[in-house]
Coordinates of C-alpha atoms in Angstrom, one line a residue:
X1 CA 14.0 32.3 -2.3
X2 CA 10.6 30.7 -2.6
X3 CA 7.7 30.9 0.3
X4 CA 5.9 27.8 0.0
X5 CA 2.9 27.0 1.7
X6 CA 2.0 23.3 2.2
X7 CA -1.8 22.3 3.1
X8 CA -2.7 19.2 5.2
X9 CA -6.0 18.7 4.5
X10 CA -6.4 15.5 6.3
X11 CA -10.5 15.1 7.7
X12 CA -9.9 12.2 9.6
X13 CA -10.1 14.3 12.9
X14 CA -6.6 12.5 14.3
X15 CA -3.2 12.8 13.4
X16 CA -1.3 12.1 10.4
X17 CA 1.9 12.7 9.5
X18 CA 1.2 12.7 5.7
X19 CA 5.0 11.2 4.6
X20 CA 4.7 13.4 1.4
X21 CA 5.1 16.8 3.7
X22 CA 7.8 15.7 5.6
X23 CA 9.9 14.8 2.3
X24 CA 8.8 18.0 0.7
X25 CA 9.9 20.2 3.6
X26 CA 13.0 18.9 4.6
X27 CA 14.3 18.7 0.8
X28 CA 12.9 22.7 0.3
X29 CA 14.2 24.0 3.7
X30 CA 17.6 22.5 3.0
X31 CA 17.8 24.5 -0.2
X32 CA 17.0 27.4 1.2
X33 CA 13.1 28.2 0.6
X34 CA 10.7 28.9 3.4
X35 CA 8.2 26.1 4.1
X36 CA 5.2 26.6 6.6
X37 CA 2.4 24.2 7.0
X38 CA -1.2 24.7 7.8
X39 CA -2.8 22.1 8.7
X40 CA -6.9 20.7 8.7
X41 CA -6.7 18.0 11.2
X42 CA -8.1 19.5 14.1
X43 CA -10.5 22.3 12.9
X44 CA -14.2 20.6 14.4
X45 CA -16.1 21.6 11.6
X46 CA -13.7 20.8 8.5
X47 CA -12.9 16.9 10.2
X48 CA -14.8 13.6 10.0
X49 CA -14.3 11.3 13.2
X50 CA -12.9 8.4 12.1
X51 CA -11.9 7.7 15.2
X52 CA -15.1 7.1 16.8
X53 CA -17.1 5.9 13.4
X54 CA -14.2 2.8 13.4
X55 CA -14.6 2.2 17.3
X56 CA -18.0 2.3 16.9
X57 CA -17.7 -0.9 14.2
X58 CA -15.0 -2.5 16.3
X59 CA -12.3 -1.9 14.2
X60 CA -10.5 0.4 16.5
X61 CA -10.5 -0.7 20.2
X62 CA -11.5 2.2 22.7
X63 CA -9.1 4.8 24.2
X64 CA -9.2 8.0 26.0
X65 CA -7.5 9.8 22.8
X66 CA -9.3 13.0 22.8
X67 CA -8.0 13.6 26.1
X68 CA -4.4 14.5 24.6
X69 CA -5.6 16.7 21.6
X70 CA -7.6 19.7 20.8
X71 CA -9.9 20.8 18.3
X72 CA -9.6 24.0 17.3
X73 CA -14.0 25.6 16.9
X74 CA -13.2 28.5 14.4
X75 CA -13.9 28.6 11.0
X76 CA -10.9 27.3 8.5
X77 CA -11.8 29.3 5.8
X78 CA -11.5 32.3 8.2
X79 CA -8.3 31.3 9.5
X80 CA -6.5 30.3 6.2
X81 CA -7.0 33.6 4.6
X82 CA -5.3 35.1 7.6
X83 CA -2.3 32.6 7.0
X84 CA -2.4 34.1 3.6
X85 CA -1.9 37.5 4.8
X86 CA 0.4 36.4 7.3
X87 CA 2.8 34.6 5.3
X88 CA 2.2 35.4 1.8
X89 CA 3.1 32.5 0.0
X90 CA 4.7 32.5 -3.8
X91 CA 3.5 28.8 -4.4
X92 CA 0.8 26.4 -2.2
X93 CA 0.9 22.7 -2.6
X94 CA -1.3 20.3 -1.4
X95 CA -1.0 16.7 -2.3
X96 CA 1.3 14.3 -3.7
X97 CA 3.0 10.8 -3.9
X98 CA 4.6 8.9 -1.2
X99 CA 4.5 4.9 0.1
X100 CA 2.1 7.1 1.8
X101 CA -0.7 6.7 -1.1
X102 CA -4.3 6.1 0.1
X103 CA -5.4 4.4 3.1
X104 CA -6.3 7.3 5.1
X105 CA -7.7 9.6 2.9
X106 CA -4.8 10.7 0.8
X107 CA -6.7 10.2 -2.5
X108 CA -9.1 12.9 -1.7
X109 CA -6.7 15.1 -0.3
X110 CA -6.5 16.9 -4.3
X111 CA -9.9 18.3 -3.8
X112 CA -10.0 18.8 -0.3
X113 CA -7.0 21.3 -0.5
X114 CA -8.3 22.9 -3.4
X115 CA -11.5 23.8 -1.7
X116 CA -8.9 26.1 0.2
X117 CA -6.1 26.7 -1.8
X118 CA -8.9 28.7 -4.5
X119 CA -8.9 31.4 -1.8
X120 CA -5.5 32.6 -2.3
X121 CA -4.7 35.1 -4.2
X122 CA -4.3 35.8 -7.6
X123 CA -0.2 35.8 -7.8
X124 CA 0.0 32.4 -5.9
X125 CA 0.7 29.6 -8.0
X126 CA -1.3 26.9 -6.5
X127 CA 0.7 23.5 -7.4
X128 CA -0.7 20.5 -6.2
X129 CA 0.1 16.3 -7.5
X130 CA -0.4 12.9 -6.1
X131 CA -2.6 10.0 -7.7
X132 CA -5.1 12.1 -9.6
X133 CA -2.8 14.0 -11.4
X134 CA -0.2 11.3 -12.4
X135 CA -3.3 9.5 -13.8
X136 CA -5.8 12.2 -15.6
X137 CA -3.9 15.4 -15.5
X138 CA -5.7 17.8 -18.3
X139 CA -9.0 15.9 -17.1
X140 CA -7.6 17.0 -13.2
X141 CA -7.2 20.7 -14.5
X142 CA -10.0 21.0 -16.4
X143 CA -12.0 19.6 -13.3
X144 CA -10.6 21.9 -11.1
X145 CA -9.4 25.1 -13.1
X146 CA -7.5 27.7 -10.9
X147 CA -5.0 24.9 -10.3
X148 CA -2.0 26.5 -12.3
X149 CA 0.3 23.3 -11.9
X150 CA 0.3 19.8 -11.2
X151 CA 3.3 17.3 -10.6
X152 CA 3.5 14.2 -11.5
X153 CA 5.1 10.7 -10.2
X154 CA 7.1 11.6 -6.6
X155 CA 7.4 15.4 -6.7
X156 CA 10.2 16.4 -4.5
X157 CA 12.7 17.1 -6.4
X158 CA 10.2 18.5 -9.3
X159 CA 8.6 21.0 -6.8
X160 CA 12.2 22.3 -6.0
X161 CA 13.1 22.8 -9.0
X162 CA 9.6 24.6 -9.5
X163 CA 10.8 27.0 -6.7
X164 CA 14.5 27.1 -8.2
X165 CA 13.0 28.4 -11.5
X166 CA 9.8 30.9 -9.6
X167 CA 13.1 32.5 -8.0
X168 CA 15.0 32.8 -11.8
X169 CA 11.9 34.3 -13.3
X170 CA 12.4 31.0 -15.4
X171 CA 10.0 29.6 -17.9
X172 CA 8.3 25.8 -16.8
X173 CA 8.8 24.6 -20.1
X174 CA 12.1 22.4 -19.2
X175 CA 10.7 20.9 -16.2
X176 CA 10.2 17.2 -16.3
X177 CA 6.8 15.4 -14.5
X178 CA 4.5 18.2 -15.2
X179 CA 1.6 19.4 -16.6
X180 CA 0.4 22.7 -16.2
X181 CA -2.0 25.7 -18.3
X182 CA -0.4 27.8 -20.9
X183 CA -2.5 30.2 -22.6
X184 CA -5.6 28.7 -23.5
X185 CA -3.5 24.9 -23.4
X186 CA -3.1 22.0 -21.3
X187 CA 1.0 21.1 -21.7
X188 CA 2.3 18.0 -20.0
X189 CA 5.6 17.8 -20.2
X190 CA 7.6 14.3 -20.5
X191 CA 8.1 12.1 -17.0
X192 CA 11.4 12.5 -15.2
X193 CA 13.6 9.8 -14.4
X194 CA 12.1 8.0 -10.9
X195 CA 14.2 8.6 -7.7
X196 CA 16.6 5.7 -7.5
X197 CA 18.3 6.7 -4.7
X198 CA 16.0 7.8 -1.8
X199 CA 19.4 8.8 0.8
X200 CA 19.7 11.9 -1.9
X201 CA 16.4 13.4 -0.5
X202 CA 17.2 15.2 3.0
X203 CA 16.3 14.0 6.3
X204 CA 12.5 14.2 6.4
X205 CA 11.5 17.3 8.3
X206 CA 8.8 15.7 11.2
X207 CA 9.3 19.1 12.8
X208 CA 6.6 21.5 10.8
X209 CA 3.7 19.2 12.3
X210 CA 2.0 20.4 15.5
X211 CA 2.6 18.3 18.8
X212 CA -0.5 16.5 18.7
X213 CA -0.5 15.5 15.6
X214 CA 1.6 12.7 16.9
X215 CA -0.6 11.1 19.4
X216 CA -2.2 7.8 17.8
X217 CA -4.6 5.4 19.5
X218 CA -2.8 2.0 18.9
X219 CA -4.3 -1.0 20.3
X220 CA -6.4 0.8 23.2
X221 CA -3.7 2.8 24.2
X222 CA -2.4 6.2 22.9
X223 CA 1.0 6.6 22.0
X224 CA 3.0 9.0 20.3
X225 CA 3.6 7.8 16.6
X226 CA 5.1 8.9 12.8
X227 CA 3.9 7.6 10.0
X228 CA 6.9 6.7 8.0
X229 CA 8.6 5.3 4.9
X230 CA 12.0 2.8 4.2
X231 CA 10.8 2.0 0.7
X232 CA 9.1 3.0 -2.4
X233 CA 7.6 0.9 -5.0
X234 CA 5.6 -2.9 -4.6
X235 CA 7.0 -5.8 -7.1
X236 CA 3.0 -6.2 -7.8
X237 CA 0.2 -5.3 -9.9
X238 CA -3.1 -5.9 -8.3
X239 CA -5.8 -4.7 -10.4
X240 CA -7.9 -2.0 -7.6
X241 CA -4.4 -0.5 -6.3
X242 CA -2.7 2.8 -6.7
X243 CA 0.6 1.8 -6.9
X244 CA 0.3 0.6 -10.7
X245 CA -0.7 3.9 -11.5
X246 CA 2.9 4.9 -10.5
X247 CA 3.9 1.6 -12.1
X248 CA 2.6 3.2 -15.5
X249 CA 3.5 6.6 -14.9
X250 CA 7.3 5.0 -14.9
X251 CA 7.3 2.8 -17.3
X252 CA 6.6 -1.1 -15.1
X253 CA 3.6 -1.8 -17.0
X254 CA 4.8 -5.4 -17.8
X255 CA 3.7 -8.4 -15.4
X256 CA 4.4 -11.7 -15.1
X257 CA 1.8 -14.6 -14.5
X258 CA 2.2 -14.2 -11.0
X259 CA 1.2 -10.8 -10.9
X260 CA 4.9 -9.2 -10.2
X261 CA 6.2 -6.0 -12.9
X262 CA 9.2 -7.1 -14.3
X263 CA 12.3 -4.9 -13.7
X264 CA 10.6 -4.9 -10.1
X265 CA 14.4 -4.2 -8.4
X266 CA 14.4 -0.9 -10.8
X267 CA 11.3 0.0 -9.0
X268 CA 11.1 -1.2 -5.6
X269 CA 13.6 0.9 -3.6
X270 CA 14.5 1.8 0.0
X271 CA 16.9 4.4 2.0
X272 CA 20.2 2.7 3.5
X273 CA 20.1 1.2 7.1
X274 CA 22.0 4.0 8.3
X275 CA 19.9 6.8 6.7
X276 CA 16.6 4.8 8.7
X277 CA 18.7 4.5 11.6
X278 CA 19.6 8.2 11.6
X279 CA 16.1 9.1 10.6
X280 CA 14.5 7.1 13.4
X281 CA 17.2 8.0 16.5
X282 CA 15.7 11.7 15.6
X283 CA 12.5 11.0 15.6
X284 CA 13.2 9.2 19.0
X285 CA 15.1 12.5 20.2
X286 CA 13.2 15.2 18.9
X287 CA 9.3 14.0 19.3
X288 CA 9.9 11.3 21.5
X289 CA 8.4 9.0 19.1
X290 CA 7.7 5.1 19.7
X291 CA 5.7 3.6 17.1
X292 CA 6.7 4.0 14.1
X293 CA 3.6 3.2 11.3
X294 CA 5.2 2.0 8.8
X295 CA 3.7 2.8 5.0
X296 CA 5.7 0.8 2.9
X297 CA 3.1 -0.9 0.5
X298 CA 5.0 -4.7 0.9
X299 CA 7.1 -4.5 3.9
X300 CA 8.6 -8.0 2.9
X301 CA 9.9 -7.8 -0.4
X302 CA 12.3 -4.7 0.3
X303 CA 16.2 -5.6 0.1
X304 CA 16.5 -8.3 2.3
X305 CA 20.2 -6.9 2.8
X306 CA 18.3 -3.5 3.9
X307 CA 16.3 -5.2 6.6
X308 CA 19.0 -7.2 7.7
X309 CA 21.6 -4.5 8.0
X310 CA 19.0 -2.2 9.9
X311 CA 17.9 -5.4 11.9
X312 CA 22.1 -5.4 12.9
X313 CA 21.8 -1.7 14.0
X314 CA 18.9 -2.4 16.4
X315 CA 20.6 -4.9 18.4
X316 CA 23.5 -2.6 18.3
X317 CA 21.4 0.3 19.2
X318 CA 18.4 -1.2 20.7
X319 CA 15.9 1.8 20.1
X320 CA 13.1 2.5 22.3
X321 CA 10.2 2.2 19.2
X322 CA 7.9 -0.3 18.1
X323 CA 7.1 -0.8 14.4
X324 CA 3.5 -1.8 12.6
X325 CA 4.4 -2.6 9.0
X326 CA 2.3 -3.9 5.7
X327 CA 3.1 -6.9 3.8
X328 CA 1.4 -9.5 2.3
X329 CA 0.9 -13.6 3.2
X330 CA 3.6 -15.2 0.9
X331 CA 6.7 -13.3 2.4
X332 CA 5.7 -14.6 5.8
X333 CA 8.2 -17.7 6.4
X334 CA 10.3 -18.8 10.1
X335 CA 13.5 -16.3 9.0
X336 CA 11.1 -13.6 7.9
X337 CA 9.8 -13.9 11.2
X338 CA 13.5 -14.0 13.0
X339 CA 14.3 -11.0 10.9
X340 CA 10.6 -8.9 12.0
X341 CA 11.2 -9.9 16.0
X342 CA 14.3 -8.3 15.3
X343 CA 13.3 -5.3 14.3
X344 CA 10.6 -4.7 17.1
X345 CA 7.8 -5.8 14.4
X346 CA 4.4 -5.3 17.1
X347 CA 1.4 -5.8 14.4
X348 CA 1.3 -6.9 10.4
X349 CA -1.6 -5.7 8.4
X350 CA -2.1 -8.4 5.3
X351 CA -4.5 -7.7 2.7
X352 CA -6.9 -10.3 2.5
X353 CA -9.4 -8.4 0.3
X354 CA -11.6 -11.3 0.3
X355 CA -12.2 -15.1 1.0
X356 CA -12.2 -16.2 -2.7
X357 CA -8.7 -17.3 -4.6
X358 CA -10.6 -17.3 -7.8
X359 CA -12.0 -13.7 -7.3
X360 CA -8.5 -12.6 -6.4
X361 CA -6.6 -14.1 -8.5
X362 CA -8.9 -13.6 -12.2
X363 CA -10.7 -9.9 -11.0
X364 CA -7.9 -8.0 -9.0
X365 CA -4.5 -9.9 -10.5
X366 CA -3.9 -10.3 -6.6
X367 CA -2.0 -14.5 -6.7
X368 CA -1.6 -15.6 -3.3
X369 CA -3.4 -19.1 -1.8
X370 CA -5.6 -19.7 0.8
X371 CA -3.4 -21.9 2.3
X372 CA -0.4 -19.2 2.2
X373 CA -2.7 -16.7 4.0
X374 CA -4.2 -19.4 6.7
X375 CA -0.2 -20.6 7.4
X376 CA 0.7 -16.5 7.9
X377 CA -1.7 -15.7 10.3
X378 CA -1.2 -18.9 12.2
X379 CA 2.9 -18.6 12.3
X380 CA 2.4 -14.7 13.0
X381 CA 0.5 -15.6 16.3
X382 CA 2.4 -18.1 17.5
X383 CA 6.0 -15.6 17.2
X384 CA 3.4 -13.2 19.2
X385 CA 2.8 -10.4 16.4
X386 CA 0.0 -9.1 16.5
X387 CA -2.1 -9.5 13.3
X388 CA -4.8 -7.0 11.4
X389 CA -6.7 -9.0 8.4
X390 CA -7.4 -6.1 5.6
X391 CA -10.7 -6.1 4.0
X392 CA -12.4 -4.7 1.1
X393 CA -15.9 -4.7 0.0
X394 CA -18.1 -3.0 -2.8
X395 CA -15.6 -4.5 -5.6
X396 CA -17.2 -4.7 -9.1
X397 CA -19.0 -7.8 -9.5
X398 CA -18.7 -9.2 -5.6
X399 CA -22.1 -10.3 -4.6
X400 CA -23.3 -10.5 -1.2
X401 CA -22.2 -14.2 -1.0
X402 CA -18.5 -13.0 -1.5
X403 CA -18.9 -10.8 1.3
X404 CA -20.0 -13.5 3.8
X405 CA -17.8 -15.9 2.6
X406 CA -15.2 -13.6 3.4
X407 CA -16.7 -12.9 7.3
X408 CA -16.7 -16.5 7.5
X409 CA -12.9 -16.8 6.2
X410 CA -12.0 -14.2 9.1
X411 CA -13.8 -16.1 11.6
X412 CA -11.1 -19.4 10.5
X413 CA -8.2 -16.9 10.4
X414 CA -8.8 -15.6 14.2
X415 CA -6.9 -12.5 13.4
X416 CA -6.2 -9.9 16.5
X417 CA -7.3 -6.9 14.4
X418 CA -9.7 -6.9 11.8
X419 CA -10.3 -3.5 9.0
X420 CA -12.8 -3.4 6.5
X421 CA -12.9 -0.7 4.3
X422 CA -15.3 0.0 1.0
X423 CA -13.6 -0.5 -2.7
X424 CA -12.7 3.0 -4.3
X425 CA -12.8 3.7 -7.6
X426 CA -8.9 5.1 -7.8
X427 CA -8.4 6.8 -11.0
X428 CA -6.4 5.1 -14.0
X429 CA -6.8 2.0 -12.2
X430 CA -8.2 -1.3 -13.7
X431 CA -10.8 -2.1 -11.8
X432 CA -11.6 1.6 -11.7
X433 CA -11.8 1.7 -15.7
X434 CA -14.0 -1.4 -15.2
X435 CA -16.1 -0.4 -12.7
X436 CA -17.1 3.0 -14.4
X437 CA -18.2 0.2 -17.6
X438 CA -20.6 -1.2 -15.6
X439 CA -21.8 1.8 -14.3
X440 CA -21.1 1.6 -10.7
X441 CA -19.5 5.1 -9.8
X442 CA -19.3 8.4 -11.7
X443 CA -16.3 9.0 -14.2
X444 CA -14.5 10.8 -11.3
X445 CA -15.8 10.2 -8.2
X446 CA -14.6 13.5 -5.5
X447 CA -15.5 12.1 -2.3
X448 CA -13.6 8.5 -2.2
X449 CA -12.6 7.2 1.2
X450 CA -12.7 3.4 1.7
X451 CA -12.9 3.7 5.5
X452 CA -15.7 6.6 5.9
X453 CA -18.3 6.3 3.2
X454 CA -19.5 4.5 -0.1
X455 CA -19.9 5.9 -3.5
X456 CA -21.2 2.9 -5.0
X457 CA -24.3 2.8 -7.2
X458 CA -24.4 -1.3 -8.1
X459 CA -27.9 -2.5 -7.4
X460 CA -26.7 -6.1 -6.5
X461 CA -24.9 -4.8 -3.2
X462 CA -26.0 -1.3 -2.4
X463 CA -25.0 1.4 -0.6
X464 CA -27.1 0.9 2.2
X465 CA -25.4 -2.7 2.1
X466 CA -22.4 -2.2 2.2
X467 CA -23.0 0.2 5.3
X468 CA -24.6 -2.4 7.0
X469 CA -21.5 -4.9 6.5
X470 CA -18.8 -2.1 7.2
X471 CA -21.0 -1.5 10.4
X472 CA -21.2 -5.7 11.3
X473 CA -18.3 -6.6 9.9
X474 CA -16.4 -7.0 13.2
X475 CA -19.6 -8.1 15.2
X476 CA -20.3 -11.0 12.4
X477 CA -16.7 -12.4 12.4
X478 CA -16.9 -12.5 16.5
X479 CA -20.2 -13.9 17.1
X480 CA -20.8 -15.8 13.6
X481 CA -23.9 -15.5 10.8
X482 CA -26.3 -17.5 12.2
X483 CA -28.8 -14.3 13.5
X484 CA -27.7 -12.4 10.4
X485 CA -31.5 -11.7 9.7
X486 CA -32.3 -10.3 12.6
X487 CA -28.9 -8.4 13.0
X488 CA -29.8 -6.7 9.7
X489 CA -33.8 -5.9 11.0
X490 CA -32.7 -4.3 13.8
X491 CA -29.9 -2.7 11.8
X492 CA -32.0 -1.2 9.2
X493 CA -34.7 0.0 12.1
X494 CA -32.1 2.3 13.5
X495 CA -30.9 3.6 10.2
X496 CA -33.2 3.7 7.3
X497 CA -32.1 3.0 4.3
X498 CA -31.1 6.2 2.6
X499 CA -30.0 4.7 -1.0

C-alpha cells in the first residue's frame, strides 16, 4: 500500500483544520494506505501572525490565545527532510479543493508546499491540486516544474485511485481529473464525474492534526474549534470568486439573470443529517470540539430538507457545540431564522463586498439589494446572532469613493463583527482575467492573501492605500470619516509609504 505524505502549509501562525486533509485522510486510511501529516502552522519562522496583524486592525477582538499553543523555533526545512527519512513517502500532496477554498490562505497553499515538497527525493511523486491547478494546469506545471502530478476538481477519490494504481505499477493514463508530465508533454486527462453523493467519502479523519491546532480565538475567547463542511457547491456566479472556477471545471457555466448556474441542485450538494450528526458527536467525543466553523460557501441555500432533518436531531440530541456559518442577505427570512436558532447558529458572516448595488450587480454578477442586506442584518440582531459584515477592497476599477461609501454603509448596518480583506486576483476567474487587462497584478500572482497583504499595482488606489484602509477600516466605521485627513497624516508618518 501507498505512504502518503500530506503537507499543511498554512502561514497564518493559528490553527486550521484545512477540510481538504481531513477528507483525504480518512478516505486513504480507510482503504488501507498510510497517511501522515506534517504540518507548517506553528514553525515561528515559516508563519505570518495573522492573529495579531487582524487584532491590531480591530477585526479580531483580543484574547490570551498564545497562551494555549506553541511554536515550535527550529528550522522547517531542517525538520521536513528528517520526516522524509523518517517516513519515506511514495507520494506527497499538498493542496486541494474543499468548501474549504480561500479565505485563509488556501490559494497560496500550491506554492507554499512546493517550496518544501521540492526537497524530497527523486522517487517521490509529488502530487498536489486545488484552485490553481483546476484552472491553468500546464501553465501550473510549467511554473513550477518538479511537480509530477496535479488533480483536478475535488481530488479524493482521484488521489486514491492515484495510490490504488502507484501500488499496481499501473500507468496514469486512465485516471480521470488529471494532468500530469509525460516525456517531454503536458497530458491532461478528461474531468471525472463530480461527487454527488458526499456520505460515499469516509468519516473525515480530524485525528492526524496536532492538539493545538484546535484552539481558535472566537469572539475574545479561545475555544476549541473544527473547521468543517455539510455542503459543496454555491447556486451563484459572482464574477471575483473561486467557486466558478469549479463551476467550469464541471460543466455550470450557464447563469441566469440573477446570477444563479442553472442545474444549480446538480451542483450544490450536502452529506445526510445523520452522516453530520455522526460526524459532529465525534468531533464532540474525540477533540472535545464546540465550535464548529462552518465553510460552506452559502450556508442558506443547502437542502432545506437537510437543515431541517439535522435541525430535528439537535433537539433530539442537543449537542454541546456552537456553529459560525456563511451565507448571504437574501436567504435571511423569520423561518430561516427559526431554523438557524435551531441549530445553535452563534455568528453569520455575509458578504457585503461593498456599498454600491450597481458595482455589485454590473462588475462582480453579485444581485442582492441594499435593502435585502440592511433588513438581514437588522432581523439577525434582533433573534441575537451575532453578525460579521465581509469586505473587500482593491477590486478592479473601485475608486477611493467606493471604498468610503462602503465604511459609511457599515457604519448604517451596525454589524457586531466587521472583516475587510484586499481583492485577489484568483486564477481563471473573471475579474481576475479582467484585472490582468488593465494591468493591475502580474499574469500569476504567488503571494495572494486577501487578509495579509496587497499585490495590487492600480495607480488610482495604491498599495499603500489600500494598507491604510485595511488598517482603519474598523476604526473609520466606529468613530466615522469626519478626521479622515488627519487619520491618514498620522497614518502615513508611522509607516511610509513603501509603494
Amino acid at each position: 500500500m501507498s505512504k502518503v505524505l500530506l503537507i499543511n502549509p498554512n502561514k497564518w501562525g493559528r490553527g486550521i483544520t484545512s477540510i481538504w486533509i481531513a477528507s483525504h485522510a480518512g478516505l486513504l486510511k480507510s482503504h488501507g494506505h498510510t497517511v501522515e501529516l506534517f504540518d507548517c502552522t506553528f514553525y515561528a519562522k515559516w508563519t505570518v501572525d495573522e492573529i495579531e496583524y487582524n487584532t491590531s486592525n480591530m477585526q479580531h477582538l483580543p484574547s490570551d490565545y498564545k497562551n494555549y499553543i506553541v511554536y515550535r523555533q527550529e528550522s522547517i526545512f531542517e525538520d521536513f527532510i528528517k520526516k522524509l527519512d523518517e517516513f519515506n513517502p511514495d507520494i506527497i500532496f499538498w493542496s486541494a479543493l474543499s468548501s474549504h477554498i480561500h479565505g485563509e490562505g488556501e490559494y497560496v497553499n500550491i506554492q507554499y508546499g512546493y517550496e518544501l515538497a521540492k526537497l524530497a527525493k527523486e522517487k517521490t511523486l509529488l502530487i498536489t491540486g486545488g484552485l490553481q491547478a483546476t484552472a491553468i494546469p500546464a501553465d501550473l506545471l510549467t511554473r513550477m516544474p518538479l511537480i509530477n502530478v496535479l488533480t483536478r476538481g475535488e481530488s479524493e477519490e482521484t488521489l486514491l485511485s492515484i495510490c490504488d494504481a502507484l501500488d499496481k505499477k499501473q500507468s496514469f493514463d486512465k485516471i480521470l481529473g488529471i494532468a500530469y508530465k509525460s516525456e517531454d508533454s503536458i497530458k491532461v486527462n478528461k474531468s471525472q464525474p463530480i461527487l454527488k453523493d458526499l456520505d460515499t467519502l469516509t468519516k473525515y479523519d480530524y485525528s492526524i492534526f496536532d492538539d493545538q491546532t484546535f484552539f481558535r480565538p472566537y469572539n475574545g475567547a479561545v475555544v476549541r474549534a473544527v473547521d468543517y463542511e455539510i455542503s459543496r457547491g454555491c447556486i451563484y456566479a459572482c464574477a471575483y470568486c473561486v467557486e466558478t472556477v469549479i463551476q467550469d471545471y464541471y460543466g455550470f457555466s450557464t447563469t441566469s439573470r440573477g446570477g444563479a448556474i442553472k442545474r444549480a441542485p446538480e451542483y450544490l450538494r450536502s452529506k445526510s443529517p445523520e452522516r453530520i450528526m455522526d460526524e459532529i458527536d465525534s468531533l464532540i467525543s474525540d477533540q472535545n470540539i464546540f465550535l464548529l466553523r462552518c465553510q460552506d460557501t452559502n450556508f442558506l441555500t443547502i437542502n432545506r430538507s437537510t437543515l431541517q432533518g439535522l435541525a430535528d436531531l439537535f433537539d433530539l440530541k442537543k449537542p454541546n457545540v456552537i456553529l459560525y456559518i456563511e451565507t448571504r442577505p437574501e436567504g435571511v427570512n423569520k423561518k430561516s431564522v427559526e431554523l438557524m436558532k435551531r441549530l445553535k447558529i452563534d455568528g453569520i458572516g455575509m458578504g457585503i463586498e461593498l456599498a454600491t448595488q450597481e458595482f455589485r450587480e454590473d462588475k462582480l454578477k453579485r444581485f442582492a439589494s441594499q435593502e435585502k442586506i440592511v433588513a438581514a442584518f437588522k432581523m439577525l440582531k434582533e433573534a441575537g446572532i451575532k453578525r460579521t459584515a465581509y469586505n473587500i477592497i482593491g477590486l478592479p476599477e473601485q475608486d477611493e469613493e467606493s471604498i468610503l461609501e462602503t465604511i459609511q454603509f457599515n457604519r448604517e448596518l451596525n454589524p457586531d463583527n466587521i472583516t475587510v480583506a484586499f481583492y485577489s486576483p484568483y486564477q481563471g476567474t473573471a475579474q481576475q482575467k479582467k484585472a490582468n487587462e488593465l494591468g493591475y497584478f502580474n499574469e500569476y500572482e504567488f503571494h495572494v492573501d486577501g487578509q495579509l497583504r496587497t499585490v495590487s499595482k492600480d495607480s488610482s488606489v495604491n498599495a499603500d492605500l489600500l494598507c491604510f484602509y485595511k488598517a482603519m477600516f474598523n476604526k473609520l466605521v466606529k468613530e466615522g470619516l469626519d478626521d479622515l485627513d488627519n487619520i491618514k497624516e498620522d497614518y502615513f508618518k508611522a509607516y511610509p509609504k513603501n509603494y
